[in-house]
Amino acid sequence: MNIISTVLLQNPGATSGGTGSSMSMSILMIVAMIAIFYFFMIRPQQKRQKEIQKAREAMKVGDKIVTAGGIHGKIREVGDTSMLVEIAEGVRIRVDKASVFASTSDIPAKS
């Protein structure tokens, strides 16, 4: 019991040269972790979103597309926030632009 209380009551800064250096090391580690998260997770996701947005803006009437739900069709009309897609002869649906992920011309053909 005496050993456990001695270990728990020790000053952690006493062995590392003072509390100032351990605190600055902790802050440095937090900053490093934030930088790692930014460069490996946040920044690539932002770049991917910009590419998807640019591809959506480049879509025009006649392009073949695939929606988020897996519906294949051909664009018949493009609006500000939605587009009219023909999925079969005479069957047209209106979908939100955000749900269109790819043009089938961008998808490589299966061999």
PDB file of C-alpha atoms in Angstrom:
ATOM      1  CA  MET A   1       0.000   0.000   0.000  1.00  0.00           C
ATOM      2  CA  ASN A   2       2.857   2.353   0.829  1.00  0.00           C
ATOM      3  CA  ILE A   3       4.518   1.824  -2.590  1.00  0.00           C
ATOM      4  CA  ILE A   4       1.310   2.608  -4.514  1.00  0.00           C
ATOM      5  CA  SER A   5       0.721   5.861  -2.642  1.00  0.00           C
ATOM      6  CA  THR A   6       4.358   6.887  -3.203  1.00  0.00           C
ATOM      7  CA  VAL A   7       4.092   6.290  -6.968  1.00  0.00           C
ATOM      8  CA  LEU A   8       0.768   8.135  -7.248  1.00  0.00           C
ATOM      9  CA  LEU A   9       1.938  11.161  -5.275  1.00  0.00           C
ATOM     10  CA  GLN A  10       5.173  11.735  -7.230  1.00  0.00           C
ATOM     11  CA  ASN A  11       5.531  14.990  -9.134  1.00  0.00           C
ATOM     12  CA  PRO A  12       5.782  14.065 -12.844  1.00  0.00           C
ATOM     13  CA  GLY A  13       7.704  17.269 -13.650  1.00  0.00           C
ATOM     14  CA  ALA A  14      10.404  16.599 -11.072  1.00  0.00           C
ATOM     15  CA  THR A  15      12.094  13.876 -13.107  1.00  0.00           C
ATOM     16  CA  SER A  16      11.866  15.577 -16.512  1.00  0.00           C
ATOM     17  CA  GLY A  17      13.519  18.842 -15.579  1.00  0.00           C
ATOM     18  CA  GLY A  18      10.518  20.960 -14.608  1.00  0.00           C
ATOM     19  CA  THR A  19       6.892  21.428 -15.520  1.00  0.00           C
ATOM     20  CA  GLY A  20       7.608  23.990 -18.242  1.00  0.00           C
ATOM     21  CA  SER A  21       9.378  21.563 -20.557  1.00  0.00           C
ATOM     22  CA  SER A  22       6.778  18.815 -20.127  1.00  0.00           C
ATOM     23  CA  MET A  23       3.969  21.290 -20.839  1.00  0.00           C
ATOM     24  CA  SER A  24       5.668  22.612 -23.972  1.00  0.00           C
ATOM     25  CA  MET A  25       6.260  19.038 -25.126  1.00  0.00           C
ATOM     26  CA  SER A  26       2.564  18.256 -24.650  1.00  0.00           C
ATOM     27  CA  ILE A  27       1.543  21.308 -26.661  1.00  0.00           C
ATOM     28  CA  LEU A  28       4.013  20.377 -29.385  1.00  0.00           C
ATOM     29  CA  MET A  29       2.549  16.860 -29.592  1.00  0.00           C
ATOM     30  CA  ILE A  30      -1.010  18.228 -29.862  1.00  0.00           C
ATOM     31  CA  VAL A  31       0.026  20.610 -32.660  1.00  0.00           C
ATOM     32  CA  ALA A  32       1.787  17.737 -34.463  1.00  0.00           C
ATOM     33  CA  MET A  33      -1.325  15.546 -34.238  1.00  0.00           C
ATOM     34  CA  ILE A  34      -3.524  18.328 -35.612  1.00  0.00           C
ATOM     35  CA  ALA A  35      -1.113  18.826 -38.519  1.00  0.00           C
ATOM     36  CA  ILE A  36      -1.097  15.098 -39.271  1.00  0.00           C
ATOM     37  CA  PHE A  37      -4.909  14.974 -39.265  1.00  0.00           C
ATOM     38  CA  TYR A  38      -5.055  17.978 -41.587  1.00  0.00           C
ATOM     39  CA  PHE A  39      -2.575  16.700 -44.162  1.00  0.00           C
ATOM     40  CA  PHE A  40      -3.727  13.077 -44.195  1.00  0.00           C
ATOM     41  CA  MET A  41      -7.495  13.405 -43.741  1.00  0.00           C
ATOM     42  CA  ILE A  42      -8.968  16.871 -44.191  1.00  0.00           C
ATOM     43  CA  ARG A  43      -6.936  18.241 -47.116  1.00  0.00           C
ATOM     44  CA  PRO A  44      -7.334  15.190 -49.427  1.00  0.00           C
ATOM     45  CA  GLN A  45     -11.080  15.151 -48.754  1.00  0.00           C
ATOM     46  CA  GLN A  46     -11.360  18.843 -49.677  1.00  0.00           C
ATOM     47  CA  LYS A  47      -9.450  18.234 -52.923  1.00  0.00           C
ATOM     48  CA  ARG A  48     -11.718  15.280 -53.781  1.00  0.00           C
ATOM     49  CA  GLN A  49     -14.841  17.387 -53.147  1.00  0.00           C
ATOM     50  CA  LYS A  50     -13.532  20.157 -55.432  1.00  0.00           C
ATOM     51  CA  GLU A  51     -12.905  17.622 -58.217  1.00  0.00           C
ATOM     52  CA  ILE A  52     -16.418  16.171 -57.856  1.00  0.00           C
ATOM     53  CA  GLN A  53     -17.945  19.664 -57.924  1.00  0.00           C
ATOM     54  CA  LYS A  54     -15.943  20.590 -61.023  1.00  0.00           C
ATOM     55  CA  ALA A  55     -17.105  17.383 -62.764  1.00  0.00           C
ATOM     56  CA  ARG A  56     -20.755  18.132 -61.881  1.00  0.00           C
ATOM     57  CA  GLU A  57     -20.483  21.635 -63.313  1.00  0.00           C
ATOM     58  CA  ALA A  58     -18.987  20.248 -66.544  1.00  0.00           C
ATOM     59  CA  MET A  59     -21.915  17.841 -67.157  1.00  0.00           C
ATOM     60  CA  LYS A  60     -24.109  18.784 -70.082  1.00  0.00           C
ATOM     61  CA  VAL A  61     -27.180  17.529 -71.946  1.00  0.00           C
ATOM     62  CA  GLY A  62     -26.519  14.150 -73.556  1.00  0.00           C
ATOM     63  CA  ASP A  63     -23.918  12.938 -71.026  1.00  0.00           C
ATOM     64  CA  LYS A  64     -24.441   9.474 -69.563  1.00  0.00           C
ATOM     65  CA  ILE A  65     -24.338   9.491 -65.758  1.00  0.00           C
ATOM     66  CA  VAL A  66     -24.642   7.316 -62.664  1.00  0.00           C
ATOM     67  CA  THR A  67     -26.483   8.586 -59.577  1.00  0.00           C
ATOM     68  CA  ALA A  68     -25.659   7.836 -55.943  1.00  0.00           C
ATOM     69  CA  GLY A  69     -28.428   5.232 -55.971  1.00  0.00           C
ATOM     70  CA  GLY A  70     -26.858   3.418 -58.923  1.00  0.00           C
ATOM     71  CA  ILE A  71     -29.313   4.634 -61.556  1.00  0.00           C
ATOM     72  CA  HIS A  72     -27.772   4.909 -65.022  1.00  0.00           C
ATOM     73  CA  GLY A  73     -29.220   7.420 -67.436  1.00  0.00           C
ATOM     74  CA  LYS A  74     -28.698  10.225 -69.905  1.00  0.00           C
ATOM     75  CA  ILE A  75     -29.010  13.916 -69.029  1.00  0.00           C
ATOM     76  CA  ARG A  76     -31.904  15.595 -70.855  1.00  0.00           C
ATOM     77  CA  GLU A  77     -32.021  18.918 -69.005  1.00  0.00           C
ATOM     78  CA  VAL A  78     -29.698  20.705 -66.560  1.00  0.00           C
ATOM     79  CA  GLY A  79     -31.021  23.162 -63.973  1.00  0.00           C
ATOM     80  CA  ASP A  80     -29.388  25.122 -61.167  1.00  0.00           C
ATOM     81  CA  THR A  81     -29.816  22.474 -58.474  1.00  0.00           C
ATOM     82  CA  SER A  82     -31.244  19.481 -60.343  1.00  0.00           C
ATOM     83  CA  MET A  83     -31.191  17.700 -63.668  1.00  0.00           C
ATOM     84  CA  LEU A  84     -33.678  15.706 -65.701  1.00  0.00           C
ATOM     85  CA  VAL A  85     -32.343  12.226 -66.444  1.00  0.00           C
ATOM     86  CA  GLU A  86     -33.814   9.774 -68.948  1.00  0.00           C
ATOM     87  CA  ILE A  87     -33.390   6.262 -67.554  1.00  0.00           C
ATOM     88  CA  ALA A  88     -35.380   4.440 -70.250  1.00  0.00           C
ATOM     89  CA  GLU A  89     -37.189   5.385 -73.453  1.00  0.00           C
ATOM     90  CA  GLY A  90     -39.774   7.966 -72.351  1.00  0.00           C
ATOM     91  CA  VAL A  91     -39.008   7.531 -68.612  1.00  0.00           C
ATOM     92  CA  ARG A  92     -37.499  10.635 -67.060  1.00  0.00           C
ATOM     93  CA  ILE A  93     -36.703  11.473 -63.470  1.00  0.00           C
ATOM     94  CA  ARG A  94     -35.499  14.660 -61.839  1.00  0.00           C
ATOM     95  CA  VAL A  95     -32.490  14.186 -59.554  1.00  0.00           C
ATOM     96  CA  ASP A  96     -30.524  16.578 -57.397  1.00  0.00           C
ATOM     97  CA  LYS A  97     -27.099  17.472 -58.803  1.00  0.00           C
ATOM     98  CA  ALA A  98     -25.476  16.450 -55.508  1.00  0.00           C
ATOM     99  CA  SER A  99     -26.645  12.850 -56.054  1.00  0.00           C
ATOM    100  CA  VAL A 100     -24.825  12.537 -59.388  1.00  0.00           C
ATOM    101  CA  PHE A 101     -21.343  11.192 -58.813  1.00  0.00           C
ATOM    102  CA  ALA A 102     -19.920  10.159 -62.143  1.00  0.00           C
ATOM    103  CA  SER A 103     -20.258  10.432 -65.843  1.00  0.00           C
ATOM    104  CA  THR A 104     -20.101   6.968 -67.422  1.00  0.00           C
ATOM    105  CA  SER A 105     -17.576   8.301 -69.912  1.00  0.00           C
ATOM    106  CA  ASP A 106     -15.218   8.716 -66.896  1.00  0.00           C
ATOM    107  CA  ILE A 107     -15.767   5.109 -65.762  1.00  0.00           C
ATOM    108  CA  PRO A 108     -13.455   2.618 -67.482  1.00  0.00           C
ATOM    109  CA  ALA A 109     -15.210  -0.152 -69.422  1.00  0.00           C
ATOM    110  CA  LYS A 110     -15.087  -3.669 -67.981  1.00  0.00           C
ATOM    111  CA  SER A 111     -13.142  -6.144 -70.066  1.00  0.00           C
TER     112      SER A 111
END
